[in-house]
N, CA, C and O atoms as a DFTB+ gen file, in Angstrom:
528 C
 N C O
     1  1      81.876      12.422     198.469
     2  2      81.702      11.005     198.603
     3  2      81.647      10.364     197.210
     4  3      80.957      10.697     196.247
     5  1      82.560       9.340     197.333
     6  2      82.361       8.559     195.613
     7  2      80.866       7.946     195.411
     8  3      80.055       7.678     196.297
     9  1      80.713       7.787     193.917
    10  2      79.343       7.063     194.045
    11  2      79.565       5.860     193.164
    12  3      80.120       5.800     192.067
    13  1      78.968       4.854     193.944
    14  2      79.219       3.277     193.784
    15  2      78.010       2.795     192.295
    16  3      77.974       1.707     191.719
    17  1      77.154       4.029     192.017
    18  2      75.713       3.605     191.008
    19  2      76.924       2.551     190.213
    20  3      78.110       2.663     189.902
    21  1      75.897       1.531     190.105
    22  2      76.163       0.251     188.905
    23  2      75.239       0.167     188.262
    24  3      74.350       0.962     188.569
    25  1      75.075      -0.356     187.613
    26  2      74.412      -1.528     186.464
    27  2      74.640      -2.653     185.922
    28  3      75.754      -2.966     185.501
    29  1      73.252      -3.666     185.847
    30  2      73.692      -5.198     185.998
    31  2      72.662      -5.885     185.797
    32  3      71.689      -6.180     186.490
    33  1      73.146      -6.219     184.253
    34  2      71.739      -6.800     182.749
    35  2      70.884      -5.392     182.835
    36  3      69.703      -5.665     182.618
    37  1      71.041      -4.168     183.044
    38  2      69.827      -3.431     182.341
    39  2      69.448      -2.851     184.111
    40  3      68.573      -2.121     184.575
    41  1      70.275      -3.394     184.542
    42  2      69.088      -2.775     186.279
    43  2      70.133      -1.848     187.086
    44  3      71.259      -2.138     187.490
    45  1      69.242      -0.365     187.221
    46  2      70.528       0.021     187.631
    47  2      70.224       0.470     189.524
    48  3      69.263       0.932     190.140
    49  1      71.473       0.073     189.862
    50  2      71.181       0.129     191.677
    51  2      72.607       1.251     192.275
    52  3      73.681       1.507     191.731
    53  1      72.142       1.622     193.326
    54  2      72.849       2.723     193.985
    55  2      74.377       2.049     194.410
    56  3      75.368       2.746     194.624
    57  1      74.356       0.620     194.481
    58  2      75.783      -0.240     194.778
    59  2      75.813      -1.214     194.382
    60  3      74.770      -1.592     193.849
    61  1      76.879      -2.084     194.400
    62  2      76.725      -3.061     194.234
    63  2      76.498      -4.347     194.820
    64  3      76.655      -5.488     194.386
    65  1      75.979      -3.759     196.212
    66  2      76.077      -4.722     197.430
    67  2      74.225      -5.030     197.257
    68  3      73.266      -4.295     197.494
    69  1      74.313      -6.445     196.745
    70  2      73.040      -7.224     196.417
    71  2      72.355      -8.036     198.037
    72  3      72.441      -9.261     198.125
    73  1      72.062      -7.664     198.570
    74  2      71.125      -8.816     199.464
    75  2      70.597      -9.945     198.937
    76  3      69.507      -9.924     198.366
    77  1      71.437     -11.222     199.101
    78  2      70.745     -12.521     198.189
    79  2      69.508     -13.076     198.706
    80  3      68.931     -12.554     199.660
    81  1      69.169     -13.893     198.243
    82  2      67.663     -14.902     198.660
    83  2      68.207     -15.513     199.792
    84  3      68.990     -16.431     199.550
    85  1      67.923     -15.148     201.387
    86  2      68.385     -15.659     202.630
    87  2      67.385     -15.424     203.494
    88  3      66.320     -14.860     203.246
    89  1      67.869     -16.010     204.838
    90  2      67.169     -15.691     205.745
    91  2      66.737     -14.306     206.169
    92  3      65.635     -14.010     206.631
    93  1      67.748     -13.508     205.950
    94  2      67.786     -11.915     206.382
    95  2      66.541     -11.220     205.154
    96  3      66.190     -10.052     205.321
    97  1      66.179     -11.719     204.426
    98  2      65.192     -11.236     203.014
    99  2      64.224     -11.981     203.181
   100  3      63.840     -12.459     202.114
   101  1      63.593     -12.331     204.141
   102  2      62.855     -13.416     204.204
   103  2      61.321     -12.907     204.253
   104  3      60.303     -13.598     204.243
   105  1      61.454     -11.418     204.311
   106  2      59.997     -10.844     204.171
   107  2      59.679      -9.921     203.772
   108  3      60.698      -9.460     203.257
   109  1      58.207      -8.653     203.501
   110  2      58.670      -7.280     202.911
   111  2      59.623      -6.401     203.935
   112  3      60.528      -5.624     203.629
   113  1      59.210      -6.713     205.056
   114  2      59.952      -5.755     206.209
   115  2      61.127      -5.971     206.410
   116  3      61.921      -5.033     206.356
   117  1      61.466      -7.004     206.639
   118  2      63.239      -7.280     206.519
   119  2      63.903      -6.795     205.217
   120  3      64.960      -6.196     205.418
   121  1      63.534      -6.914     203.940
   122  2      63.856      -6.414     202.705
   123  2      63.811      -4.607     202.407
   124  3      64.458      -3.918     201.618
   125  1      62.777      -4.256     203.390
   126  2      62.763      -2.794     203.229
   127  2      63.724      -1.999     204.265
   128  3      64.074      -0.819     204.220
   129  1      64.048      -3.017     205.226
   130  2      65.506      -2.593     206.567
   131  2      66.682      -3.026     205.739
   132  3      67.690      -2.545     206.258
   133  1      66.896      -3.527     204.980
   134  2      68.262      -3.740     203.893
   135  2      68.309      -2.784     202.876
   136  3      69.398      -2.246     202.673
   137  1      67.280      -2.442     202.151
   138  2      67.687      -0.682     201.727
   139  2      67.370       0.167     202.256
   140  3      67.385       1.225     201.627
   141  1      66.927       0.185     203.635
   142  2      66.965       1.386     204.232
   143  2      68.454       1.324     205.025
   144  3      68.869       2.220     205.760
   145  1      68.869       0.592     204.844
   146  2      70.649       0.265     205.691
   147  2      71.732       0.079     204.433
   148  3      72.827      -0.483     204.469
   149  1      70.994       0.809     203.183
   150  2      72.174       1.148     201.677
   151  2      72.428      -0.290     200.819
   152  3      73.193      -0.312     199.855
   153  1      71.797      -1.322     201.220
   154  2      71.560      -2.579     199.957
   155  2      71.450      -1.737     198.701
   156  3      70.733      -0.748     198.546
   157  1      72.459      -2.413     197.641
   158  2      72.021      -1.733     196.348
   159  2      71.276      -2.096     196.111
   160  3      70.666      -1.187     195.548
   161  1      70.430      -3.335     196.094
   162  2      69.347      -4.676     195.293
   163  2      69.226      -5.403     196.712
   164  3      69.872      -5.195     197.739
   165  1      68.072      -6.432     196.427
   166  2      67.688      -7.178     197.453
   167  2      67.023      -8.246     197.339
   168  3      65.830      -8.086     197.601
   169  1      67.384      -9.504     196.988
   170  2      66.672     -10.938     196.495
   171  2      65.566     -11.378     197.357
   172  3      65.778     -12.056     198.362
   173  1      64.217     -10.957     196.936
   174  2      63.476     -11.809     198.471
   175  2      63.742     -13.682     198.792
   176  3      64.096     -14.548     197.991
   177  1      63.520     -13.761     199.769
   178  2      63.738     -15.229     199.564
   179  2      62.985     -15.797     198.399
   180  3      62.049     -15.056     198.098
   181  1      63.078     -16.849     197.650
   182  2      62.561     -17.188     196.390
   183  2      61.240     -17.316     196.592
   184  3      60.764     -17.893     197.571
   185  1      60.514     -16.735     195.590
   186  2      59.099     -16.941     195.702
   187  2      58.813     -18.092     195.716
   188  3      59.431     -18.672     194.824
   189  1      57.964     -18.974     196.472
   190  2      56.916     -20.298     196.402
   191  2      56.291     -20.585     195.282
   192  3      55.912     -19.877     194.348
   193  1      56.208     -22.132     195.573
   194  2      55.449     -22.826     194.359
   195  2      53.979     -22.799     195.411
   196  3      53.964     -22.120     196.438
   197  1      52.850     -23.600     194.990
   198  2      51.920     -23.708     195.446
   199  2      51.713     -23.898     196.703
   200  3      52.719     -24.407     197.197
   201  1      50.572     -23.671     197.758
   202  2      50.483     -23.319     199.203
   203  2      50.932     -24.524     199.838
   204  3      51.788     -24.501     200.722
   205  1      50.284     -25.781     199.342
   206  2      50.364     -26.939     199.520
   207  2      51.800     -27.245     199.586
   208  3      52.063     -28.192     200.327
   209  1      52.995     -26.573     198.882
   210  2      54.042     -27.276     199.118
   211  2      54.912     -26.563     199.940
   212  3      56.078     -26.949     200.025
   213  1      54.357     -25.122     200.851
   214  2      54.723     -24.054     201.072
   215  2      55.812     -24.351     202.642
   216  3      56.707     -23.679     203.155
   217  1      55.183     -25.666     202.997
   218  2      56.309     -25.918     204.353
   219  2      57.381     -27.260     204.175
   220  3      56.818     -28.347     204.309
   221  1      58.327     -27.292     203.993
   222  2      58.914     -27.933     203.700
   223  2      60.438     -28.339     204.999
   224  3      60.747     -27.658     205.977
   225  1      61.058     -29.555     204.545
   226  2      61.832     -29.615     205.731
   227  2      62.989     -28.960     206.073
   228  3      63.664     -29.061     207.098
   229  1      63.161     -28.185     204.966
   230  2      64.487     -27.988     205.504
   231  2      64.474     -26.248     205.781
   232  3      65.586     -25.722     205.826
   233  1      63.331     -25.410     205.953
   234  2      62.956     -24.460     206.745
   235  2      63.469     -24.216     207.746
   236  3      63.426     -25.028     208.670
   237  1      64.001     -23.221     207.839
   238  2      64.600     -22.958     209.033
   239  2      65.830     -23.241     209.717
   240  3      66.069     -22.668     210.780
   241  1      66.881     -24.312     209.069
   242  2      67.995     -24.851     209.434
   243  2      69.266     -24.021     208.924
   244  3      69.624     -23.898     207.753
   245  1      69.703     -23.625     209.757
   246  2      70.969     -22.996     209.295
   247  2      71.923     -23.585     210.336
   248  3      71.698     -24.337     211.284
   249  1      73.177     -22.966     209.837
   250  2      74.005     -23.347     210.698
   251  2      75.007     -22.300     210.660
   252  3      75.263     -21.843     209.546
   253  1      75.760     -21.729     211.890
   254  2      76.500     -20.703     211.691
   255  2      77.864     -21.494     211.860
   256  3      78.053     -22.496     212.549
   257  1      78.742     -20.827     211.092
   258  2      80.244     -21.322     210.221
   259  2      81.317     -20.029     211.286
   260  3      81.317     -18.801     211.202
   261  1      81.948     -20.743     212.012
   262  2      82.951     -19.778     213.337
   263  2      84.369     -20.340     212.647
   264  3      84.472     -21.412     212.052
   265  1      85.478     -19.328     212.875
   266  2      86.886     -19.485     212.709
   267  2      87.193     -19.166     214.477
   268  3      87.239     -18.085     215.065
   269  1      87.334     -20.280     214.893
   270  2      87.670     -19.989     216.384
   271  2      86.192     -19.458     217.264
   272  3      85.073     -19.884     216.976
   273  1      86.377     -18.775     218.019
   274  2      85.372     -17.741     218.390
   275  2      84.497     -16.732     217.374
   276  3      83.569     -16.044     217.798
   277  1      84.804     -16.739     216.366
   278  2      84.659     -15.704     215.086
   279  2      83.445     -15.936     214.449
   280  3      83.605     -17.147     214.606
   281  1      82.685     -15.895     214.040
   282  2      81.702     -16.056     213.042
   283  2      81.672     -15.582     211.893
   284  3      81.235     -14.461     211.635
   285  1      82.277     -16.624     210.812
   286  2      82.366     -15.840     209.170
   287  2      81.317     -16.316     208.568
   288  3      81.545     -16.336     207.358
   289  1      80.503     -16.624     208.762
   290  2      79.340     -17.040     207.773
   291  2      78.219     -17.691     208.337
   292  3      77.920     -17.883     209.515
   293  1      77.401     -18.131     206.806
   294  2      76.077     -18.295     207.402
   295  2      75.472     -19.656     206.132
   296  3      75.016     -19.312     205.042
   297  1      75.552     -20.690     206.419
   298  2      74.637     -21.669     205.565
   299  2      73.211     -21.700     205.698
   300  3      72.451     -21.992     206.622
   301  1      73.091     -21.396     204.758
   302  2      71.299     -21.198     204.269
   303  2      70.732     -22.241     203.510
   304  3      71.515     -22.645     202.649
   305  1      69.867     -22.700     203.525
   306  2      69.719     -23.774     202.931
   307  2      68.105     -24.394     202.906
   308  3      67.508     -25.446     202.676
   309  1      67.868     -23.114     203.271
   310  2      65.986     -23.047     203.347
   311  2      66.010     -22.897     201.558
   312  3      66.786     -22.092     201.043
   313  1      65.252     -23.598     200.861
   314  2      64.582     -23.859     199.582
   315  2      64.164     -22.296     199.242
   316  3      65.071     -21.722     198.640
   317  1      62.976     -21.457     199.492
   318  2      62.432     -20.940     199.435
   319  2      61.080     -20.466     200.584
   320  3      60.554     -21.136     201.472
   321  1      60.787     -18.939     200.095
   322  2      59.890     -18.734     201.113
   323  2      58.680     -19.217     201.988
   324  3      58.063     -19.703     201.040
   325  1      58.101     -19.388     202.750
   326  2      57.017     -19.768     203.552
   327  2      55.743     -18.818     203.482
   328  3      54.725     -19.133     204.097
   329  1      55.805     -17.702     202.759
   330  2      55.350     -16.942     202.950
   331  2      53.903     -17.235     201.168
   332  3      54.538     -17.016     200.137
   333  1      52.809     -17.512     200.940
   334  2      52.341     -17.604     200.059
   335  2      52.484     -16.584     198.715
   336  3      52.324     -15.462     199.195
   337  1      52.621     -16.497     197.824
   338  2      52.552     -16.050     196.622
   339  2      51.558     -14.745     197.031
   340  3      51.803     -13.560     197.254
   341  1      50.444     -15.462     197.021
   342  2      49.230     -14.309     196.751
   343  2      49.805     -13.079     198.157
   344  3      50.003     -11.916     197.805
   345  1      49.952     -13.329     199.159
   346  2      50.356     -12.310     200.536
   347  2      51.516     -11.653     200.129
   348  3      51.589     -10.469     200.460
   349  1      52.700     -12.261     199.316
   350  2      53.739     -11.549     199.169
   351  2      53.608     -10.550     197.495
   352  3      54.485      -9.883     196.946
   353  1      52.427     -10.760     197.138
   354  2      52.341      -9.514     196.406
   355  2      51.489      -8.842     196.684
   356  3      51.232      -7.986     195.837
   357  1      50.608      -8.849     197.972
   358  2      49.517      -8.189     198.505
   359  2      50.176      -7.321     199.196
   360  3      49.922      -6.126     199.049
   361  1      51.234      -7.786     200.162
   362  2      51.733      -7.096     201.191
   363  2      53.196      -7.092     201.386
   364  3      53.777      -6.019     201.225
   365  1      53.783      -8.005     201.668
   366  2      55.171      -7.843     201.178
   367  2      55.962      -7.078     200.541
   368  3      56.876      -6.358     200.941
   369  1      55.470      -7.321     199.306
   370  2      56.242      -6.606     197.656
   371  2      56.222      -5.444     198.128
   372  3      57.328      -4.953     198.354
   373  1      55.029      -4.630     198.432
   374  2      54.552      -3.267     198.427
   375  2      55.503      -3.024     199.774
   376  3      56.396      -2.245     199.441
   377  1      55.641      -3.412     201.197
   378  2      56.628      -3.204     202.322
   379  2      58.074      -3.133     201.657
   380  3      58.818      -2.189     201.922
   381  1      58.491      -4.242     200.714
   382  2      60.225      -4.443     200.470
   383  2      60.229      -3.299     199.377
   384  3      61.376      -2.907     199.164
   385  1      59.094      -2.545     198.494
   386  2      59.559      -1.646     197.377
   387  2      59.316      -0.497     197.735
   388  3      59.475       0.323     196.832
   389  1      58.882       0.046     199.018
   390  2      59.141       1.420     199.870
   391  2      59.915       2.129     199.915
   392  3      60.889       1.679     200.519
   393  1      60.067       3.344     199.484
   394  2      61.498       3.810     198.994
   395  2      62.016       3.654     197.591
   396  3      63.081       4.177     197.264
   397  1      61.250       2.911     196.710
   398  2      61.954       2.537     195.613
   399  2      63.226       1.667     195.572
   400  3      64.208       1.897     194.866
   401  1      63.092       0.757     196.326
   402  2      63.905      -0.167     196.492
   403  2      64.547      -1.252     195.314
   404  3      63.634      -1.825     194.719
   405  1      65.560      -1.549     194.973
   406  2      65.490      -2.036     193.630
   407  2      65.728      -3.799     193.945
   408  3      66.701      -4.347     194.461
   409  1      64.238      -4.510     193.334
   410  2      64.062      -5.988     193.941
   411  2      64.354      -6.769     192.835
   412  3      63.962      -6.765     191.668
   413  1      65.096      -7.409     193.443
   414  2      65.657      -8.816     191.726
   415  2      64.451      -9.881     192.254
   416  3      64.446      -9.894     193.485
   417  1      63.746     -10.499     191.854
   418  2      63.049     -11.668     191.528
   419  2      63.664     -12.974     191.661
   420  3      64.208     -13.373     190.631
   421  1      63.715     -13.740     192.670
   422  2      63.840     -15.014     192.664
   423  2      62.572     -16.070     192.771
   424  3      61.739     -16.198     193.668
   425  1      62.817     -17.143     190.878
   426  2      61.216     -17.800     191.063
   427  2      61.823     -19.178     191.068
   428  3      62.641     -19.579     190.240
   429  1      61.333     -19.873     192.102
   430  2      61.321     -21.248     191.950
   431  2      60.845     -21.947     191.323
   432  3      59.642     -21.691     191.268
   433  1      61.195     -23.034     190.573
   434  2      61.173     -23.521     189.241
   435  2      59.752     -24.736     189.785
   436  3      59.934     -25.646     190.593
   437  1      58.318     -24.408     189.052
   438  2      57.542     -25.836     189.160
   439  2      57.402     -27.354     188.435
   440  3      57.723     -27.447     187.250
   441  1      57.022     -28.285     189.008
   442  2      57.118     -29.399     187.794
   443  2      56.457     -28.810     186.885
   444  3      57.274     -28.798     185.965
   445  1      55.567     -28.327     186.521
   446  2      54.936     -27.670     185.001
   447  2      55.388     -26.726     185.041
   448  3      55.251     -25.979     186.009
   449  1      56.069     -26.443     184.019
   450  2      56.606     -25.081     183.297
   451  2      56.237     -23.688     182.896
   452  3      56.783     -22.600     182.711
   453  1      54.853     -24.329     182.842
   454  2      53.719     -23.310     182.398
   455  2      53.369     -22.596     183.928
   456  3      53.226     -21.377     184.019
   457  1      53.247     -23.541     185.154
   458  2      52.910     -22.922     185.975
   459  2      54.638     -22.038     186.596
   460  3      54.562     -20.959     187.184
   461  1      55.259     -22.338     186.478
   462  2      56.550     -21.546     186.663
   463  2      56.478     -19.739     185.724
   464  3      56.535     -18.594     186.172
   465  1      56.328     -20.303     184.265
   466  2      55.949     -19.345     183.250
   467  2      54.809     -17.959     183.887
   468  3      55.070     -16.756     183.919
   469  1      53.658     -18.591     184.295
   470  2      52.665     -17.885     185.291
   471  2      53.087     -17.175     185.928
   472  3      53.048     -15.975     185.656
   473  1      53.691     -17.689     187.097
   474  2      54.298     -16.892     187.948
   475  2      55.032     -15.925     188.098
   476  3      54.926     -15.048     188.955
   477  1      56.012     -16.052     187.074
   478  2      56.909     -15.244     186.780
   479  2      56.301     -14.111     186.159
   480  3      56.882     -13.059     186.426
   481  1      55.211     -13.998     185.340
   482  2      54.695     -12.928     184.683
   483  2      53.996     -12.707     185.641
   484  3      53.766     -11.516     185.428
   485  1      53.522     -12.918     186.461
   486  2      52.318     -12.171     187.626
   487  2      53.710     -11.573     188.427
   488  3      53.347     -10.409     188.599
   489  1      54.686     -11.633     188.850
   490  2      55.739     -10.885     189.809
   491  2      55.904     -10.269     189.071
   492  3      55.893      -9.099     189.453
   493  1      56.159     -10.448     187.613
   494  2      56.768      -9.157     186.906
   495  2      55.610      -8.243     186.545
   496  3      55.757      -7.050     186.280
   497  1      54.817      -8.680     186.551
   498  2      53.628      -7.929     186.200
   499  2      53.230      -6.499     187.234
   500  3      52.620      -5.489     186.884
   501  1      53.698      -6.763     188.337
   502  2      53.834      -6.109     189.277
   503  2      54.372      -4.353     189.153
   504  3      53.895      -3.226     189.285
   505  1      55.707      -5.035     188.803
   506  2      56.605      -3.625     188.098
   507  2      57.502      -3.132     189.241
   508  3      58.194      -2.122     189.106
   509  1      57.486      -3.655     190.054
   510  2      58.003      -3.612     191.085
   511  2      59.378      -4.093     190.618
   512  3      60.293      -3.304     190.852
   513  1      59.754      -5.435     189.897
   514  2      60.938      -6.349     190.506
   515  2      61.702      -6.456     189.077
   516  3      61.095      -6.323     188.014
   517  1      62.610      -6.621     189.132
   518  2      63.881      -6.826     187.960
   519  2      63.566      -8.516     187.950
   520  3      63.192      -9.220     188.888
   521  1      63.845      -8.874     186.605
   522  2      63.337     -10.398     186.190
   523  2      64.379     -10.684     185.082
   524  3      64.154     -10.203     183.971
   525  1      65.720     -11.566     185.313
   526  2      66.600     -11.880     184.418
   527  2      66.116     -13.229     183.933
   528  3      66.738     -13.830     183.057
C-alpha cells in the first residue's frame, strides 16, 4: 500500500485529507470518528470567544447544494463552536486527540487582541493541537 504521510508548515499527518472547521467537527467525538475513519488532520469547529457570545444566529443553518437529485456539497456557515472554551479543553480536546489524532487549531479572532492572544496560548498550551 502507498503511503500518503505529508507535511504542512512543520505538522506532519498520515494524509492529506484535512477535516475543516464544519459541522461534521463540531465536537471531541465527531473529531475522534474522522480519524478513526483515516482524516489526516481535523479542524474542530473554531474555538469560541466568550460564553456570553457563545449562541449566535446563524448556528445551525446549512443548506445542502444538489446537481439534480445528487448532492455535491454542503454550505456551512455556522461562525464557530457552541460548545464553551473551558468544556472543550476539559473534555472535548482530550475525546478528538484519542489515538493521537493530529488537531489544527481554529481561533476566532476577539475585539481585544490580547484576549484572542490568551486563548490561543491556553489551546496551545495544551500540546495537543498544531497552531499556524
Amino acid at each position: 500500500m502507498k503511503k500518503l504521510e505529508t507535511e504542512f508548515a512543520g505538522v506532519k499527518m498520515r494524509n492529506p485529507l484535512i477535516l475543516a472547521s464544519a459541522t461534521p467537527s463540531w465536537d471531541g467525538e465527531h473529531c475522534h470518528q474522522a480519524w478513526l475513519h483515516q482524516a489526516g488532520a481535523i479542524v474542530p469547529k473554531t474555538f469560541a470567544p466568550p460564553d456570553k457570545f457563545a449562541q449566535h444566529p446563524r448556528c445551525g443553518r446549512m443548506k445542502i447544494i444538489r446537481h439534480g437529485s445528487s448532492r455535491i456539497g454542503m454550505v456551512n456557515i455556522e461562525l464557530y463552536t457552541t460548545i464553551a472554551l473551558e468544556e472543550w479543553l476539559k473534555t472535548d480536546l482530550e475525546k478528538a486527540y484519542q489515538g493521537g489524532g493530529c488537531i489544527i487549531a481554529s481561533v476566532v479572532a476577539h475585539p481585544d487582541p490580547e484576549a484572542t492572544a490568551a486563548n490561543a496560548r491556553t489551546i496551545q498550551n495544551t500540546g495537543k493541537v498544531a497552531m499556524f
